[in-house]
Amino acid sequence: MLPLQEISDRVEIQDLFARYSFAIDERDWDALDSVFTPDARIDYTESGGVSGSFAEIKAWLPQALERFPMFQHMVATTRLVLDGDIASSRTILFNPMTYRPADGPDQVFFIGLWYRDKLVRTPAGWRIAERYEEMGWNHNVPAMPPVPEVSDKA
């Protein structure tokens, strides 16, 4: 039988991943403040994005995702290793997206990847301290111009 604290930690971490997905899908960038630690490092390079500090990525996301009128971040099947106030995880992400080119019809495509996270318990609850997107597969990805670079201005 799992100890009550471990059950609580697992539920709280699953909620953390759901909050991330909803924040991104609803373009509620400020909601990410309750997902990441202020000093978090985030690396989206394997899926065509960028790498940087939480502040840099938070400032970059609205511009980077502007060309996608719709997307869904569906997280599932987390392998979680808890060790007191820290944890590591690998979580499946299924991500259908719609790309809107400047000249042409919208195109739906799919990405499958894993989030590799380092998590920490803070006074405000569990937060992601490091996130790395590990690319798995993709289908029907359109040719797109490169994403904008990370800016120092956060």
mmCIF file of C-alpha atoms in Angstrom:
data_model
loop_
_atom_site.group_PDB
_atom_site.id
_atom_site.type_symbol
_atom_site.label_atom_id
_atom_site.label_comp_id
_atom_site.label_asym_id
_atom_site.label_seq_id
_atom_site.Cartn_x
_atom_site.Cartn_y
_atom_site.Cartn_z
ATOM 1 C CA MET A 1 0.000 0.000 0.000
ATOM 2 C CA LEU A 2 1.305 3.456 -0.921
ATOM 3 C CA PRO A 3 1.802 5.917 1.922
ATOM 4 C CA LEU A 4 -0.707 8.772 1.988
ATOM 5 C CA GLN A 5 2.048 11.353 1.286
ATOM 6 C CA GLU A 6 3.111 9.527 -1.876
ATOM 7 C CA ILE A 7 -0.495 9.296 -3.079
ATOM 8 C CA SER A 8 -0.897 13.020 -2.455
ATOM 9 C CA ASP A 9 2.392 13.825 -4.251
ATOM 10 C CA ARG A 10 1.405 11.758 -7.280
ATOM 11 C CA VAL A 11 -2.010 13.439 -7.548
ATOM 12 C CA GLU A 12 -0.480 16.902 -7.105
ATOM 13 C CA ILE A 13 2.116 16.238 -9.818
ATOM 14 C CA GLN A 14 -0.544 14.983 -12.244
ATOM 15 C CA ASP A 15 -2.471 18.197 -11.526
ATOM 16 C CA LEU A 16 0.719 20.175 -12.206
ATOM 17 C CA PHE A 17 1.021 18.562 -15.646
ATOM 18 C CA ALA A 18 -2.653 19.292 -16.366
ATOM 19 C CA ARG A 19 -2.155 22.952 -15.345
ATOM 20 C CA TYR A 20 0.740 23.189 -17.801
ATOM 21 C CA SER A 21 -1.373 21.745 -20.621
ATOM 22 C CA PHE A 22 -4.315 24.055 -19.953
ATOM 23 C CA ALA A 23 -2.064 27.106 -19.587
ATOM 24 C CA ILE A 24 -0.478 26.441 -22.985
ATOM 25 C CA ASP A 25 -3.706 25.450 -24.764
ATOM 26 C CA GLU A 26 -5.580 28.466 -23.374
ATOM 27 C CA ARG A 27 -2.588 30.772 -23.995
ATOM 28 C CA ASP A 28 -2.706 31.775 -20.353
ATOM 29 C CA TRP A 29 1.006 32.525 -20.060
ATOM 30 C CA ASP A 30 0.754 33.891 -16.512
ATOM 31 C CA ALA A 31 -0.702 30.568 -15.345
ATOM 32 C CA LEU A 32 2.731 29.071 -16.064
ATOM 33 C CA ASP A 33 3.982 30.917 -12.958
ATOM 34 C CA SER A 34 2.229 28.213 -10.894
ATOM 35 C CA VAL A 35 3.822 25.438 -12.963
ATOM 36 C CA PHE A 36 7.543 26.284 -13.115
ATOM 37 C CA THR A 37 10.037 27.458 -10.530
ATOM 38 C CA PRO A 38 11.261 31.002 -11.268
ATOM 39 C CA ASP A 39 14.738 29.623 -12.054
ATOM 40 C CA ALA A 40 13.499 26.700 -14.200
ATOM 41 C CA ARG A 41 15.359 25.682 -17.347
ATOM 42 C CA ILE A 42 13.256 24.586 -20.341
ATOM 43 C CA ASP A 43 14.508 22.920 -23.524
ATOM 44 C CA TYR A 44 12.118 22.539 -26.476
ATOM 45 C CA THR A 45 14.882 22.166 -29.117
ATOM 46 C CA GLU A 46 14.192 18.543 -30.136
ATOM 47 C CA SER A 47 10.686 19.520 -31.266
ATOM 48 C CA GLY A 48 11.903 22.563 -33.210
ATOM 49 C CA GLY A 49 11.705 25.097 -30.394
ATOM 50 C CA VAL A 50 14.313 26.798 -28.266
ATOM 51 C CA SER A 51 15.999 26.448 -24.893
ATOM 52 C CA GLY A 52 16.219 28.988 -22.093
ATOM 53 C CA SER A 53 15.221 30.164 -18.669
ATOM 54 C CA PHE A 54 11.590 30.129 -17.585
ATOM 55 C CA ALA A 55 11.370 33.913 -18.042
ATOM 56 C CA GLU A 56 12.819 33.668 -21.562
ATOM 57 C CA ILE A 57 10.519 30.816 -22.571
ATOM 58 C CA LYS A 58 7.446 32.513 -21.081
ATOM 59 C CA ALA A 59 8.187 35.631 -23.163
ATOM 60 C CA TRP A 60 8.909 33.514 -26.269
ATOM 61 C CA LEU A 61 5.827 31.255 -26.212
ATOM 62 C CA PRO A 62 3.163 33.789 -27.371
ATOM 63 C CA GLN A 63 5.172 34.679 -30.462
ATOM 64 C CA ALA A 64 6.234 31.099 -31.204
ATOM 65 C CA LEU A 65 2.690 29.707 -30.929
ATOM 66 C CA GLU A 66 0.942 32.564 -32.731
ATOM 67 C CA ARG A 67 0.957 30.698 -36.072
ATOM 68 C CA PHE A 68 -0.986 27.797 -34.554
ATOM 69 C CA PRO A 69 -4.692 28.660 -34.146
ATOM 70 C CA MET A 70 -5.383 25.400 -32.274
ATOM 71 C CA PHE A 71 -3.458 22.758 -30.402
ATOM 72 C CA GLN A 72 -4.026 20.317 -27.567
ATOM 73 C CA HIS A 73 -1.414 19.103 -25.134
ATOM 74 C CA MET A 74 -2.612 15.729 -23.896
ATOM 75 C CA VAL A 75 -0.361 14.233 -21.220
ATOM 76 C CA ALA A 76 -0.610 10.620 -20.145
ATOM 77 C CA THR A 77 1.356 7.708 -18.731
ATOM 78 C CA THR A 78 3.852 9.234 -16.362
ATOM 79 C CA ARG A 79 6.789 7.312 -14.936
ATOM 80 C CA LEU A 80 7.454 9.148 -11.674
ATOM 81 C CA VAL A 81 10.322 8.630 -9.240
ATOM 82 C CA LEU A 82 9.779 10.421 -5.924
ATOM 83 C CA ASP A 83 12.603 11.147 -3.498
ATOM 84 C CA GLY A 84 11.325 13.347 -0.683
ATOM 85 C CA ASP A 85 10.992 16.917 -1.955
ATOM 86 C CA ILE A 86 12.369 16.170 -5.421
ATOM 87 C CA ALA A 87 11.162 13.946 -8.221
ATOM 88 C CA SER A 88 11.944 13.005 -11.786
ATOM 89 C CA SER A 89 9.458 12.010 -14.432
ATOM 90 C CA ARG A 90 9.027 10.999 -18.039
ATOM 91 C CA THR A 91 5.535 11.705 -19.386
ATOM 92 C CA ILE A 92 3.989 10.999 -22.786
ATOM 93 C CA LEU A 93 2.597 13.967 -24.709
ATOM 94 C CA PHE A 94 0.271 13.590 -27.710
ATOM 95 C CA ASN A 95 0.011 16.970 -29.422
ATOM 96 C CA PRO A 96 -2.296 17.554 -32.402
ATOM 97 C CA MET A 97 -1.756 21.031 -33.848
ATOM 98 C CA THR A 98 -3.138 23.214 -36.625
ATOM 99 C CA TYR A 99 -0.670 25.335 -38.591
ATOM 100 C CA ARG A 100 -1.947 28.461 -40.326
ATOM 101 C CA PRO A 101 0.427 29.539 -43.128
ATOM 102 C CA ALA A 102 0.372 33.095 -44.449
ATOM 103 C CA ASP A 103 -0.761 31.856 -47.879
ATOM 104 C CA GLY A 104 -2.789 28.675 -47.890
ATOM 105 C CA PRO A 105 -5.174 26.446 -45.978
ATOM 106 C CA ASP A 106 -4.697 25.331 -42.384
ATOM 107 C CA GLN A 107 -2.878 22.014 -41.947
ATOM 108 C CA VAL A 108 -3.359 19.605 -39.057
ATOM 109 C CA PHE A 109 -0.338 17.635 -37.869
ATOM 110 C CA PHE A 110 0.598 15.480 -34.891
ATOM 111 C CA ILE A 111 3.562 15.253 -32.556
ATOM 112 C CA GLY A 112 4.329 12.554 -30.003
ATOM 113 C CA LEU A 113 7.023 13.214 -27.445
ATOM 114 C CA TRP A 114 8.032 12.779 -23.832
ATOM 115 C CA TYR A 115 8.455 15.459 -21.210
ATOM 116 C CA ARG A 116 11.500 14.660 -19.101
ATOM 117 C CA ASP A 117 11.099 16.721 -15.935
ATOM 118 C CA LYS A 118 12.860 17.417 -12.685
ATOM 119 C CA LEU A 119 10.339 18.493 -10.070
ATOM 120 C CA VAL A 120 10.651 20.130 -6.677
ATOM 121 C CA ARG A 121 8.262 20.568 -3.794
ATOM 122 C CA THR A 122 8.003 24.269 -2.923
ATOM 123 C CA PRO A 123 5.975 26.010 -0.208
ATOM 124 C CA ALA A 124 3.365 26.632 -2.949
ATOM 125 C CA GLY A 125 3.337 22.972 -4.071
ATOM 126 C CA TRP A 126 5.135 20.917 -6.712
ATOM 127 C CA ARG A 127 6.805 22.839 -9.549
ATOM 128 C CA ILE A 128 8.841 21.920 -12.612
ATOM 129 C CA ALA A 129 12.491 22.951 -12.164
ATOM 130 C CA GLU A 130 13.702 21.477 -15.475
ATOM 131 C CA ARG A 131 11.771 20.415 -18.556
ATOM 132 C CA TYR A 132 13.269 18.702 -21.590
ATOM 133 C CA GLU A 133 11.155 17.676 -24.571
ATOM 134 C CA GLU A 134 12.348 14.374 -25.977
ATOM 135 C CA MET A 135 11.037 13.975 -29.514
ATOM 136 C CA GLY A 136 9.348 10.677 -30.308
ATOM 137 C CA TRP A 137 7.577 10.960 -33.647
ATOM 138 C CA ASN A 138 5.589 13.288 -35.857
ATOM 139 C CA HIS A 139 3.088 13.020 -38.681
ATOM 140 C CA ASN A 140 2.140 15.443 -41.449
ATOM 141 C CA VAL A 141 4.313 18.302 -40.166
ATOM 142 C CA PRO A 142 4.177 21.149 -42.692
ATOM 143 C CA ALA A 143 7.152 23.149 -43.892
ATOM 144 C CA MET A 144 7.265 26.180 -41.614
ATOM 145 C CA PRO A 145 9.607 29.112 -41.173
ATOM 146 C CA PRO A 146 11.927 28.788 -38.169
ATOM 147 C CA VAL A 147 10.581 29.743 -34.763
ATOM 148 C CA PRO A 148 11.760 33.041 -33.305
ATOM 149 C CA GLU A 149 14.828 33.040 -31.067
ATOM 150 C CA VAL A 150 14.660 33.410 -27.295
ATOM 151 C CA SER A 151 14.976 37.024 -26.246
ATOM 152 C CA ASP A 152 16.909 38.288 -23.235
ATOM 153 C CA LYS A 153 13.981 40.623 -22.556
ATOM 154 C CA ALA A 154 11.583 38.817 -20.258
#
